[in-house]
Amino acid sequence: MRIEVWADVVCPWAYIGKRRLEKALAAPALAGLDIEVVWRPYRIDPTAPAQAAPVKENGAEPTGADPFQCAIAPSPSEAAEHVAQIAADEGLGPNWGPAWRASSHDAHRLLALAYERGGSVLQGVVVEQVMKAHFLDGADISDRHLLGEIADDSGFAEAAGLLETDAVDHEVRELLLVGKARGIATSPTFVVGDRALAGAQPVEALAEFLIAVAGERGREMPEEVRRLRWSESLLEKRDPLGALTLLQPLLDRHGDDLNVRRLAARGYFHSAQLSHAHDVLRRLVVDAPDDSYAWLMLGRTLQRLGREEEAASYLKVAAAMTPEYG
């Protein structure tokens, strides 16, 4: 059973959730199961500066009003004290509290590299040390030199050099889009297959969730189908550029597939890449002449290109096939 933990390493509830997950996995009902825990990226503060700034200059750390999850907006000091007490109850202390408001992007790159090179065991060691550095040691985890030291201490010496390149940068950004497409909106969120539990829930709730999903045997969806659905989800969330990013591997490998081309056309249209939309749709109405939506999209694309007279003929055909398009 693979447990994906979608979380930000600068989210206090993610560290608390990690401790609670470890306790939940000790439940007798889960004994003997082959369980892999994989950490996936989430960003609670995408606007965090590239150059870290002291927390005291930026107000309280983002802890969230919800009792189990992180939010972007800074919380009152009382909330921070409440979270600190919960952290202490989970054995995270005594010096709880980050000293820096730091971008977590490179830390997520390090976790992705650790998983790529050493699997979930190495990644688990690294994520623990990154969170400890941020929450207990008062360190700046946006500092690549520090991340390199953490990796070295974790038995991953080559990471320091890799972090100075763009290694797995694309992969991390793509995973952030996948999380968005899958509706991940809370740090942490625990995902097994298509089932998810949001927030650093109590140990009992986590164990109950894991025991329930451990007995499920869902059919593994092909990677191509997942990407297609994620791209469509991002279009519905009004992120056409993100949709095109996730769709690109399918365009490279299955560029003649009608469904891939339809989604690409929508992505190009809604991101104002009208020439690309026009080229894809011109081929679509030839290869799928009964696709009234393709005719409609081509007509609208031509309208936005200022070619009203040419657009009219395509819009007329679309309306004839599907009257509500009229």
Backbone as numpy.savetxt, mean C-alpha at the origin, in Angstrom:
# Nx Ny Nz CAx CAy CAz Cx Cy Cz
0.19 -20.37 5.99 -0.66 -19.18 5.99 0.23 -17.93 5.99
-0.02 -17.06 5.04 0.72 -15.81 4.99 -0.11 -14.69 5.60
0.48 -14.02 6.57 -0.16 -12.85 7.18 0.59 -11.61 6.69
-0.10 -10.77 5.96 0.49 -9.51 5.51 0.11 -8.43 6.52
1.10 -7.71 7.00 0.86 -6.60 7.92 1.13 -5.31 7.16
0.06 -4.63 6.79 0.19 -3.35 6.10 0.28 -2.27 7.17
1.43 -1.63 7.29 1.64 -0.72 8.41 2.78 0.24 8.11
2.79 1.33 8.85 3.88 2.30 8.76 4.76 2.13 9.99
6.06 2.09 9.78 6.98 1.87 10.90 7.03 3.07 11.84
6.45 4.21 11.46 6.38 5.36 12.36 5.02 5.48 13.03
4.19 4.46 12.86 2.87 4.43 13.50 2.99 3.69 14.82
2.71 4.34 15.96 2.84 3.66 17.25 1.97 2.43 17.37
0.78 2.46 16.76 -0.10 1.31 16.83 0.46 0.13 16.05
1.31 0.40 15.05 1.94 -0.69 14.31 2.88 -1.49 15.22
3.63 -0.78 16.06 4.55 -1.46 16.97 3.77 -2.22 18.05
2.73 -1.57 18.56 1.86 -2.25 19.53 1.20 -3.46 18.88
0.73 -3.28 17.64 0.11 -4.38 16.91 1.07 -5.53 16.67
2.33 -5.22 16.46 3.34 -6.27 16.28 3.45 -7.13 17.53
3.50 -6.49 18.69 3.57 -7.25 19.93 2.32 -8.10 20.13
1.16 -7.54 19.82 -0.08 -8.29 20.01 -0.17 -9.44 19.02
0.32 -9.24 17.81 0.32 -10.33 16.83 1.21 -11.48 17.32
2.38 -11.14 17.86 3.28 -12.17 18.36 2.61 -13.01 19.45
1.85 -12.34 20.32 1.13 -13.07 21.37 -0.01 -13.90 20.78
-0.70 -13.35 19.81 -1.82 -14.07 19.19 -1.34 -15.34 18.49
-0.15 -15.28 17.89 0.38 -16.43 17.17 0.75 -17.58 18.10
0.81 -17.29 19.40 1.11 -18.34 20.38 -0.13 -19.12 20.78
-1.28 -18.77 20.21 -2.52 -19.49 20.54 -2.38 -20.97 20.19
-2.80 -21.87 21.07 -2.67 -23.32 20.81 -3.30 -23.75 19.49
-4.40 -23.11 19.11 -5.10 -23.50 17.88 -4.27 -23.22 16.63
-3.24 -22.36 16.76 -2.39 -22.04 15.61 -1.08 -22.82 15.63
-0.88 -23.61 16.68 0.37 -24.38 16.81 0.50 -25.37 15.67
1.69 -25.46 15.13 1.95 -26.42 14.07 1.66 -25.92 12.68
1.02 -24.76 12.56 0.74 -24.21 11.23 1.98 -23.54 10.66
2.12 -23.62 9.35 3.22 -22.95 8.66 2.78 -21.51 8.42
3.29 -20.59 9.22 2.83 -19.19 9.18 3.99 -18.28 8.79
3.74 -17.43 7.82 4.72 -16.44 7.38 4.12 -15.06 7.60
4.86 -14.18 8.27 4.43 -12.80 8.49 5.25 -11.89 7.58
4.56 -11.16 6.72 5.23 -10.27 5.76 4.75 -8.85 5.98
5.69 -7.91 6.10 5.35 -6.51 6.31 5.27 -5.77 5.00
4.16 -5.06 4.82 3.92 -4.28 3.60 3.84 -2.79 3.96
4.19 -1.91 3.02 4.27 -0.48 3.34 2.92 0.23 3.38
2.82 1.17 4.29 1.70 2.09 4.40 2.29 3.40 4.91
1.74 4.52 4.51 2.28 5.80 4.94 1.20 6.59 5.68
1.41 6.86 6.98 0.44 7.67 7.72 0.72 9.15 7.57
1.94 9.48 7.13 2.33 10.89 7.01 3.15 11.10 5.74
2.49 11.06 4.57 3.21 11.21 3.31 3.90 12.56 3.17
3.51 13.55 3.98 4.11 14.88 3.88 5.31 15.05 4.80
5.72 13.99 5.49 6.88 14.09 6.38 8.09 14.58 5.58
8.85 15.52 6.11 9.97 16.09 5.36 11.09 15.09 5.12
11.77 15.26 3.99 12.91 14.39 3.68 13.99 14.56 4.74
14.14 15.79 5.24 15.07 16.06 6.33 14.27 16.02 7.62
14.54 15.04 8.46 13.75 14.86 9.67 13.80 16.09 10.57
12.70 16.33 11.27 12.61 17.46 12.19 12.21 16.96 13.57
12.70 17.59 14.64 12.34 17.15 15.99 10.84 17.18 16.20
10.32 16.15 16.86 8.88 16.07 17.13 8.41 17.28 17.93
9.22 17.77 18.86 8.82 18.89 19.70 8.53 20.14 18.90
9.14 20.25 17.72 8.90 21.41 16.87 7.67 21.24 16.01
7.15 20.00 15.96 6.02 19.72 15.08 4.76 19.31 15.84
4.80 19.38 17.16 3.65 18.96 17.94 3.70 17.48 18.20
2.62 16.96 18.71 2.58 15.54 19.09 2.70 14.65 17.86
3.19 13.44 18.09 3.29 12.48 17.00 1.90 12.08 16.55
1.76 11.61 15.27 0.45 11.15 14.83 0.09 9.83 15.50
-0.93 9.84 16.35 -1.33 8.61 17.02 -2.77 8.23 16.70
-3.59 9.17 16.29 -4.95 8.84 15.90 -5.94 8.89 17.04
-7.17 9.27 16.70 -8.23 9.32 17.70 -8.81 7.93 17.95
-8.74 7.06 16.94 -9.24 5.71 17.09 -8.33 4.95 18.07
-8.90 4.12 18.93 -8.09 3.44 19.95 -7.17 2.35 19.42
-7.26 2.00 18.12 -6.43 0.92 17.62 -5.61 1.27 16.38
-5.66 2.50 15.90 -5.01 2.78 14.63 -4.40 4.17 14.58
-3.56 4.37 13.54 -2.91 5.67 13.35 -3.74 6.55 12.42
-3.56 7.85 12.57 -4.16 8.82 11.67 -3.08 9.82 11.31
-3.35 10.62 10.28 -2.35 11.58 9.82 -2.27 12.78 10.76
-3.43 13.26 11.20 -3.42 14.48 12.00 -2.81 14.24 13.38
-2.00 15.20 13.87 -1.43 15.07 15.22 -2.54 15.03 16.26
-2.36 14.22 17.27 -3.35 14.09 18.33 -2.95 14.92 19.54
-3.89 15.22 20.42 -3.56 15.94 21.64 -2.59 15.15 22.50
-1.89 15.84 23.38 -0.87 15.19 24.21 -1.49 14.10 25.08
-2.77 14.29 25.48 -3.40 13.27 26.31 -3.47 11.94 25.56
-3.78 12.01 24.26 -3.85 10.79 23.46 -2.49 10.13 23.37
-1.44 10.94 23.19 -0.08 10.40 23.12 0.29 9.70 24.42
-0.12 10.29 25.55 0.16 9.67 26.85 -0.60 8.35 26.99
-1.83 8.33 26.47 -2.65 7.11 26.52 -1.98 5.99 25.74
-1.50 6.32 24.52 -0.83 5.32 23.70 0.46 4.86 24.36
1.18 5.79 24.97 2.43 5.43 25.66 2.16 4.44 26.79
1.05 4.61 27.50 0.71 3.68 28.58 0.39 2.30 28.01
-0.35 2.27 26.89 -0.67 0.99 26.26 0.61 0.31 25.78
1.52 1.12 25.21 2.79 0.57 24.75 3.56 -0.04 25.93
3.55 0.65 27.06 4.23 0.14 28.25 3.61 -1.17 28.69
2.28 -1.26 28.61 1.60 -2.50 28.99 2.00 -3.66 28.08
2.41 -3.34 26.85 2.85 -4.37 25.91 4.35 -4.64 26.01
5.00 -4.01 26.99 6.42 -4.23 27.17 7.31 -3.33 26.35
6.74 -2.28 25.78 7.51 -1.34 24.96 7.85 -0.12 25.80
8.99 -0.10 26.33 9.38 1.00 27.19 10.76 0.72 27.74
11.19 1.53 28.71 10.43 2.61 29.36 10.48 3.94 28.61
11.42 4.09 27.67 11.59 5.41 27.03 10.78 5.50 25.75
9.47 5.38 25.86 8.61 5.38 24.68 8.45 6.80 24.14
8.46 6.91 22.83 8.14 8.18 22.18 9.19 8.57 21.17
8.77 8.78 19.91 9.72 9.18 18.87 10.25 10.59 19.12
11.49 10.81 18.71 12.10 12.14 18.84 12.04 12.91 17.53
11.75 12.19 16.43 11.81 12.81 15.12 10.54 12.56 14.32
10.12 13.57 13.57 9.13 13.37 12.52 9.93 13.07 11.26
9.89 11.83 10.85 10.79 11.37 9.80 10.03 10.66 8.68
10.50 10.84 7.47 9.94 10.10 6.35 10.29 8.63 6.51
9.32 7.76 6.28 9.55 6.33 6.46 9.81 5.62 5.14
9.96 6.38 4.06 10.08 5.74 2.74 11.30 4.82 2.65
12.47 5.32 3.05 13.67 4.48 2.96 13.61 3.30 3.92
12.93 3.49 5.05 12.75 2.36 5.98 11.91 1.27 5.31
10.88 1.68 4.57 10.08 0.69 3.85 10.89 0.02 2.74
11.77 0.77 2.12 12.67 0.17 1.12 13.54 -0.89 1.78
14.05 -0.58 2.98 14.89 -1.54 3.69 14.11 -2.81 4.01
12.87 -2.67 4.45 12.06 -3.85 4.76 11.80 -4.68 3.51
11.54 -4.00 2.38 11.31 -4.72 1.13 12.57 -5.45 0.68
13.71 -4.79 0.83 14.98 -5.43 0.48 15.25 -6.64 1.37
14.96 -6.49 2.67 15.18 -7.59 3.61 14.34 -8.80 3.22
13.09 -8.56 2.85 12.22 -9.67 2.45 12.71 -10.30 1.15
13.13 -9.44 0.23 13.62 -9.93 -1.07 14.86 -10.78 -0.92
15.77 -10.38 -0.02 17.05 -11.07 0.11 17.04 -12.16 1.18
16.21 -12.03 2.20 16.26 -13.00 3.29 14.93 -13.51 3.77
13.86 -13.20 3.06 12.54 -13.70 3.44 11.98 -13.06 4.69
10.91 -13.64 5.20 10.19 -13.04 6.31 10.98 -13.05 7.61
11.88 -14.02 7.77 12.66 -14.08 9.01 13.57 -12.86 9.12
14.34 -12.57 8.07 15.21 -11.40 8.08 14.38 -10.12 8.17
13.29 -10.06 7.43 12.46 -8.86 7.47 11.92 -8.62 8.87
11.53 -9.68 9.56 11.01 -9.54 10.92 12.04 -8.97 11.87
13.28 -9.41 11.73 14.36 -8.87 12.57 14.56 -7.39 12.29
14.57 -7.03 11.01 14.82 -5.64 10.62 13.69 -4.72 11.07
12.44 -5.15 10.89 11.33 -4.27 11.26 11.32 -4.02 12.77
11.68 -5.02 13.55 11.75 -4.83 15.00 12.81 -3.78 15.34
13.96 -3.86 14.70 15.04 -2.92 15.01 14.73 -1.51 14.52
14.04 -1.39 13.40 13.65 -0.06 12.90 12.66 0.59 13.85
11.66 -0.15 14.28 10.66 0.41 15.19 11.28 0.74 16.55
12.15 -0.13 17.02 12.84 0.15 18.28 13.65 1.44 18.18
14.35 1.61 17.07 15.15 2.82 16.88 14.27 4.06 16.90
13.11 3.99 16.26 12.23 5.16 16.16 11.52 5.46 17.48
10.95 4.43 18.11 10.09 4.67 19.27 10.81 4.61 20.61
11.90 3.86 20.70 12.55 3.68 22.00 13.93 4.34 22.09
14.62 4.43 20.95 15.97 4.98 20.98 16.05 6.44 20.57
14.93 7.00 20.10 14.93 8.41 19.69 15.78 8.67 18.46
15.90 7.69 17.57 16.76 7.82 16.39 15.96 8.30 15.19
16.68 8.84 14.21 16.09 9.34 12.97 16.15 8.23 11.93
15.01 7.56 11.71 15.03 6.41 10.80 14.93 6.82 9.33
14.94 8.12 9.05 15.06 8.53 7.65 16.52 8.63 7.24
17.42 8.48 8.20 18.86 8.55 7.97 19.35 7.22 7.38
19.80 7.23 6.14 20.22 6.00 5.48 21.42 5.36 6.19
22.28 6.18 6.77 23.43 5.63 7.49 22.94 4.80 8.68
21.96 5.32 9.41 21.39 4.58 10.54 20.73 3.29 10.06
19.96 3.39 8.97 19.29 2.20 8.44 20.32 1.14 8.02
21.44 1.61 7.46 22.50 0.68 7.09 23.08 -0.02 8.31
23.23 0.72 9.41 23.74 0.12 10.64 22.75 -0.91 11.19
21.46 -0.57 11.14 20.44 -1.50 11.60 20.49 -2.78 10.77
20.60 -2.62 9.46 20.66 -3.78 8.58 21.90 -4.62 8.88
23.03 -3.96 9.07 24.28 -4.67 9.37 24.16 -5.47 10.65
23.59 -4.83 11.69 23.40 -5.52 12.97 22.43 -6.69 12.85
21.56 -6.63 11.83 20.57 -7.69 11.62 21.09 -8.79 10.70
22.35 -8.66 10.28 22.92 -9.68 9.39 22.66 -9.43 7.93
22.43 -8.18 7.58 22.11 -7.80 6.19 23.03 -6.66 5.77
24.33 -6.94 5.75 25.33 -5.90 5.54 25.23 -5.21 4.19
24.78 -5.92 3.16 24.75 -5.33 1.82 23.67 -4.26 1.67
22.76 -4.16 2.62 21.66 -3.21 2.50 22.14 -1.77 2.45
23.21 -1.45 3.18 23.69 -0.07 3.22 23.99 0.45 1.82
24.68 -0.35 1.04 25.00 0.06 -0.32 23.76 0.13 -1.20
22.85 -0.81 -1.03 21.63 -0.83 -1.84 20.76 0.39 -1.58
20.72 0.85 -0.32 19.90 2.01 0.02 20.39 3.29 -0.65
21.66 3.33 -1.04 22.21 4.49 -1.73 21.86 4.50 -3.21
21.23 3.44 -3.67 20.75 3.37 -5.06 19.23 3.52 -5.02
18.59 3.27 -6.16 17.12 3.31 -6.18 16.52 1.92 -6.04
17.29 1.01 -5.44 16.83 -0.38 -5.28 15.46 -0.45 -4.63
14.57 -1.20 -5.22 13.18 -1.47 -4.81 12.34 -0.21 -4.58
12.82 0.93 -5.03 12.00 2.14 -4.88 10.68 1.99 -5.65
10.78 1.51 -6.88 9.57 1.32 -7.68 8.65 0.30 -7.02
9.23 -0.79 -6.51 8.43 -1.83 -5.89 7.67 -1.32 -4.67
8.32 -0.49 -3.85 7.65 0.05 -2.66 6.52 0.98 -3.07
6.77 1.84 -4.04 5.72 2.75 -4.50 4.56 1.98 -5.11
4.87 0.90 -5.80 3.81 0.08 -6.37 3.00 -0.60 -5.28
3.68 -1.10 -4.24 2.97 -1.73 -3.13 2.05 -0.74 -2.42
2.48 0.52 -2.30 1.61 1.54 -1.71 0.34 1.70 -2.54
0.47 1.61 -3.87 -0.69 1.69 -4.74 -1.57 0.44 -4.58
-0.93 -0.72 -4.44 -1.70 -1.95 -4.24 -2.51 -1.86 -2.95
-1.88 -1.34 -1.89 -2.60 -1.17 -0.64 -3.79 -0.26 -0.79
-3.59 0.83 -1.51 -4.70 1.76 -1.76 -5.80 1.07 -2.56
-5.43 0.33 -3.58 -6.41 -0.37 -4.41 -7.19 -1.40 -3.61
-6.52 -2.02 -2.63 -7.18 -3.05 -1.82 -7.98 -2.45 -0.67
-7.96 -1.13 -0.55 -8.75 -0.48 0.48 -8.09 -0.42 1.83
-6.76 -0.60 1.88 -6.04 -0.48 3.15 -6.05 0.98 3.57
-6.66 1.26 4.71 -6.79 2.65 5.16 -6.42 2.81 6.63
-5.81 1.80 7.19 -5.48 1.80 8.61 -4.11 1.17 8.82
-3.33 1.77 9.69 -2.07 1.16 10.11 -2.20 0.76 11.58
-2.05 -0.53 11.89 -1.81 -1.64 10.98 -3.11 -2.27 10.49
-3.01 -2.99 9.36 -4.09 -3.85 8.89 -3.51 -5.23 8.63
-4.13 -6.24 9.20 -3.66 -7.62 9.06 -4.49 -8.30 7.98
-3.82 -8.81 6.95 -4.51 -9.38 5.79 -4.07 -10.82 5.58
-5.05 -11.70 5.44 -4.81 -13.09 5.07 -5.73 -13.39 3.90
-5.14 -13.61 2.73 -5.95 -13.81 1.55 -6.76 -12.56 1.26
-8.08 -12.73 1.20 -8.96 -11.59 0.97 -9.62 -11.09 2.25
-9.21 -11.63 3.39 -9.77 -11.22 4.67 -8.83 -10.26 5.37
-9.40 -9.25 6.01 -8.57 -8.23 6.66 -9.15 -7.86 8.02
-8.24 -7.53 8.93 -8.61 -7.02 10.25 -7.83 -5.74 10.45
-8.55 -4.64 10.59 -7.91 -3.33 10.70 -7.66 -2.95 12.15
-6.49 -2.39 12.40 -6.17 -1.86 13.71 -5.42 -2.85 14.59
-4.75 -2.29 15.61 -4.01 -3.12 16.58 -4.99 -3.66 17.60
-5.80 -4.59 17.16 -6.86 -5.14 17.99 -6.27 -5.91 19.18
-7.06 -6.11 20.23 -6.60 -6.92 21.36 -6.15 -8.31 20.92
-5.29 -8.90 21.71 -4.72 -10.21 21.37 -5.81 -11.23 21.07
-6.86 -11.23 21.88 -7.93 -12.21 21.72 -8.62 -12.07 20.36
-8.85 -10.80 19.95 -9.51 -10.55 18.67 -8.60 -10.96 17.50
-7.32 -10.67 17.64 -6.37 -11.08 16.60 -6.30 -12.60 16.47
-6.22 -13.27 17.60 -6.14 -14.73 17.58 -7.41 -15.32 16.98
-8.56 -14.79 17.36 -9.84 -15.27 16.82 -9.88 -15.11 15.30
-9.41 -13.96 14.81 -9.38 -13.70 13.37 -8.47 -14.72 12.67
-7.27 -14.92 13.21 -6.31 -15.81 12.57 -6.78 -17.26 12.59
-7.40 -17.67 13.68 -7.91 -19.04 13.78 -9.02 -19.25 12.74
-9.86 -18.24 12.58 -10.97 -18.35 11.63 -10.46 -18.46 10.19
-9.48 -17.61 9.83 -9.01 -17.61 8.44 -8.05 -18.76 8.17
-7.46 -19.34 9.23 -6.52 -20.44 9.02 -7.20 -21.65 8.40
-8.49 -21.79 8.68 -9.22 -22.93 8.14 -9.77 -22.71 6.76
-9.62 -21.50 6.22 -10.15 -21.19 4.90 -9.12 -21.54 3.83
-9.59 -22.02 2.73 -8.72 -22.35 1.61 -9.28 -21.67 0.35
-9.02 -20.39 0.24 -9.50 -19.66 -0.91 -8.69 -19.98 -2.16
-9.33 -19.84 -3.31 -8.64 -20.09 -4.57 -7.70 -18.93 -4.88
-6.46 -19.26 -5.18 -5.46 -18.23 -5.48 -5.78 -17.60 -6.83
-5.93 -16.28 -6.83 -6.24 -15.57 -8.06 -4.96 -15.32 -8.86
-4.98 -15.53 -10.17 -3.79 -15.26 -10.98 -3.34 -13.81 -10.83
-2.03 -13.62 -10.88 -1.45 -12.29 -10.73 -2.04 -11.30 -11.74
-2.25 -11.74 -12.98 -2.78 -10.84 -14.00 -4.17 -10.34 -13.64
-4.99 -11.25 -13.10 -6.36 -10.87 -12.72 -6.33 -9.89 -11.54
-5.44 -10.16 -10.57 -5.32 -9.25 -9.43 -4.93 -7.85 -9.90
-3.95 -7.78 -10.77 -3.51 -6.47 -11.25 -4.62 -5.73 -11.98
-5.37 -6.47 -12.76 -6.47 -5.86 -13.49 -7.50 -5.28 -12.51
-7.80 -6.04 -11.47 -8.79 -5.58 -10.49 -8.26 -4.40 -9.67
-6.98 -4.46 -9.31 -6.40 -3.35 -8.57 -6.39 -2.06 -9.41
-6.08 -2.20 -10.69 -6.07 -1.03 -11.57 -7.47 -0.44 -11.68
-8.46 -1.30 -11.81 -9.84 -0.84 -11.90 -10.25 -0.15 -10.59
-9.80 -0.71 -9.47 -10.11 -0.11 -8.17 -9.53 1.30 -8.06
-8.31 1.49 -8.54 -7.70 2.81 -8.47 -8.40 3.80 -9.39
-8.90 3.33 -10.52 -9.69 4.22 -11.38 -10.95 4.66 -10.66
-11.59 3.73 -9.96 -12.79 4.07 -9.19 -12.48 5.04 -8.06
-11.23 4.98 -7.55 -10.80 5.89 -6.49 -10.21 7.19 -7.06
-10.37 7.38 -8.36 -9.92 8.59 -9.06 -8.40 8.79 -8.99
-7.71 7.68 -9.20 -6.25 7.72 -9.26 -5.82 7.06 -10.58
-6.04 7.74 -11.71 -5.74 7.12 -13.00 -4.25 6.88 -13.21
-3.40 7.75 -12.69 -1.96 7.53 -12.85 -1.51 6.30 -12.08
-2.07 6.12 -10.87 -1.77 4.92 -10.11 -2.26 3.68 -10.83
-3.46 3.78 -11.41 -4.01 2.64 -12.16 -3.11 2.26 -13.32
-2.60 3.25 -14.03 -1.71 2.98 -15.17 -0.39 2.37 -14.70
0.07 2.79 -13.53 1.31 2.22 -12.99 1.15 0.72 -12.74
0.04 0.34 -12.11 -0.19 -1.08 -11.84 -0.52 -1.85 -13.12
-1.05 -1.16 -14.10 -1.44 -1.81 -15.35 -0.26 -2.03 -16.29
0.82 -1.26 -16.10 1.92 -1.28 -17.07 2.48 -2.66 -17.35
2.73 -3.51 -16.33 3.23 -4.86 -16.65 2.28 -5.65 -17.55
0.98 -5.44 -17.38 0.01 -6.13 -18.24 0.04 -5.56 -19.65
0.23 -4.27 -19.78 0.37 -3.66 -21.10 1.61 -4.20 -21.81
2.68 -4.41 -21.03 3.91 -4.93 -21.62 3.77 -6.37 -22.09
3.03 -7.18 -21.30 2.96 -8.62 -21.59 1.69 -9.02 -22.33
0.62 -8.28 -22.12 -0.68 -8.66 -22.71 -1.33 -7.45 -23.36
-0.54 -6.73 -24.12 -1.02 -5.48 -24.72 -2.16 -5.62 -25.70
-2.42 -6.84 -26.16 -3.51 -7.05 -27.11 -4.81 -7.45 -26.43
-4.76 -7.70 -25.13 -5.96 -8.11 -24.41 -6.96 -6.94 -24.36
-8.20 -7.23 -24.70 -9.21 -6.16 -24.79 -9.46 -5.50 -23.43
-9.52 -6.30 -22.37 -9.79 -5.72 -21.05 -8.64 -4.82 -20.58
-7.42 -5.24 -20.87 -6.27 -4.41 -20.53 -6.32 -3.10 -21.29
-6.65 -3.18 -22.56 -6.72 -1.96 -23.39 -7.85 -1.04 -22.95
-8.97 -1.61 -22.54 -10.09 -0.78 -22.07 -9.69 0.01 -20.81
-9.04 -0.69 -19.88 -8.61 0.01 -18.65 -7.55 1.04 -18.96
-6.63 0.72 -19.86 -5.60 1.68 -20.24 -6.22 2.93 -20.85
-7.21 2.74 -21.70 -7.88 3.89 -22.33 -8.52 4.78 -21.28
-9.18 4.17 -20.30 -9.80 4.96 -19.23 -8.73 5.71 -18.42
-7.63 5.02 -18.15 -6.55 5.67 -17.40 -5.97 6.85 -18.15
-5.73 6.66 -19.44 -5.19 7.76 -20.25 -6.18 8.92 -20.32
-7.46 8.60 -20.52 -8.47 9.65 -20.64 -8.58 10.46 -19.35
-8.67 9.78 -18.22 -8.88 10.49 -16.96 -7.61 11.13 -16.41
-6.45 10.81 -17.00 -5.22 11.51 -16.62 -4.83 12.53 -17.68
-5.77 12.81 -18.60 -5.59 13.84 -19.65 -4.47 13.50 -20.63
-4.16 12.22 -20.76 -3.21 11.78 -21.79 -4.03 11.42 -23.03
-4.57 12.45 -23.66 -5.60 12.26 -24.68 -5.07 11.61 -25.95
-3.84 11.90 -26.33 -3.29 11.27 -27.54 -3.18 9.76 -27.35
-2.72 9.34 -26.16 -2.63 7.90 -25.87 -4.03 7.29 -25.84
-4.98 7.98 -25.21 -6.35 7.48 -25.15 -6.92 7.33 -26.56
-6.67 8.32 -27.40 -7.18 8.30 -28.77 -6.62 7.09 -29.54
-5.32 6.84 -29.40 -4.70 5.75 -30.15 -5.25 4.39 -29.71
-5.41 4.21 -28.39 -5.93 2.94 -27.88 -7.38 2.75 -28.30
-8.17 3.79 -28.20 -9.60 3.68 -28.51 -9.85 3.49 -30.01
-9.02 4.08 -30.85 -9.15 3.87 -32.30 -9.04 2.39 -32.64
-8.10 1.71 -31.99 -7.93 0.28 -32.23 -9.08 -0.52 -31.61
-9.55 -0.06 -30.46 -10.61 -0.80 -29.76 -11.90 -0.85 -30.57
-12.30 0.27 -31.17 -13.57 0.28 -31.90 -13.48 -0.58 -33.16
-12.26 -0.83 -33.62 -12.08 -1.72 -34.76 -12.10 -3.18 -34.29
-11.36 -3.47 -33.21 -11.24 -4.85 -32.73 -12.46 -5.31 -31.93
-13.20 -4.36 -31.35 -14.40 -4.70 -30.57 -15.52 -3.74 -30.97
-16.02 -3.87 -32.20 -17.00 -2.90 -32.71 -18.31 -2.87 -31.94
-18.60 -3.89 -31.14 -19.83 -3.91 -30.36 -19.66 -3.29 -28.97
-18.50 -2.74 -28.68 -18.22 -2.12 -27.37 -18.67 -0.66 -27.42
-19.90 -0.42 -27.00 -20.46 0.93 -27.10 -19.71 1.93 -26.23
-19.16 1.45 -25.09 -18.44 2.36 -24.20 -17.16 2.85 -24.87
-16.51 2.00 -25.65 -15.31 2.43 -26.38 -15.66 3.51 -27.38
-16.79 3.36 -28.07 -17.23 4.41 -29.01 -17.51 5.71 -28.26
-18.17 5.59 -27.11 -18.46 6.78 -26.31 -17.17 7.46 -25.86
-16.21 6.68 -25.34 -14.95 7.25 -24.86 -14.17 7.91 -25.99
-14.19 7.28 -27.16 -13.48 7.87 -28.30 -14.12 9.20 -28.69
-15.46 9.23 -28.68 -16.14 10.48 -28.98 -15.80 11.57 -27.98
-15.78 11.24 -26.70 -15.45 12.23 -25.68 -13.99 12.66 -25.76
-13.14 11.71 -26.11 -11.71 12.05 -26.26 -11.54 13.05 -27.39
-12.20 12.79 -28.51 -12.12 13.71 -29.64 -12.69 15.08 -29.29
-13.76 15.10 -28.49 -14.31 16.38 -28.04 -13.26 17.16 -27.25
-12.59 16.50 -26.33 -11.58 17.17 -25.51 -10.37 17.59 -26.33
-10.17 16.94 -27.47 -9.09 17.34 -28.37 -9.52 18.46 -29.30
-10.79 18.89 -29.17 -11.30 19.98 -29.99 -11.77 19.56 -31.36
-11.98 18.27 -31.55 -12.40 17.75 -32.86 -13.88 17.36 -32.79
-14.72 18.37 -32.59 -16.15 18.18 -32.32 -16.88 17.46 -33.46
-16.61 17.86 -34.67 -17.33 17.27 -35.81 -17.03 15.78 -35.94
-15.76 15.42 -35.77 -15.38 14.02 -35.84 -15.95 13.24 -34.66
-16.00 13.90 -33.48 -16.51 13.24 -32.28 -17.99 12.88 -32.43
-18.74 13.71 -33.11 -20.19 13.53 -33.20 -20.56 12.16 -33.78
-19.82 11.70 -34.78 -20.16 10.42 -35.42 -19.98 9.25 -34.45
-18.93 9.31 -33.64 -18.69 8.24 -32.66 -19.72 8.28 -31.54
-20.08 9.47 -31.10 -21.08 9.59 -30.04 -22.44 9.11 -30.53
-22.71 9.33 -31.81 -23.97 8.89 -32.39 -24.06 7.36 -32.41
-22.97 6.70 -32.78 -22.95 5.24 -32.80 -23.11 4.70 -31.38
-22.42 5.32 -30.40 -22.50 4.87 -29.02 -23.94 4.98 -28.52
-24.62 6.07 -28.84 -26.00 6.27 -28.41 -26.96 5.28 -29.09
-26.66 4.92 -30.34 -27.50 3.97 -31.04 -27.42 2.59 -30.40
-26.22 2.23 -29.94 -26.04 0.91 -29.31 -26.54 0.90 -27.87
-26.31 2.01 -27.17 -26.70 2.12 -25.76 -27.40 3.47 -25.59
-28.76 3.48 -25.65 -29.50 4.75 -25.63 -29.16 5.69 -24.48
-28.80 5.15 -23.30 -28.50 6.05 -22.19 -27.23 6.87 -22.41
-26.46 6.52 -23.43 -25.28 7.32 -23.75 -25.64 8.54 -24.60
-26.90 8.62 -25.01 -27.30 9.70 -25.89 -27.46 11.04 -25.17
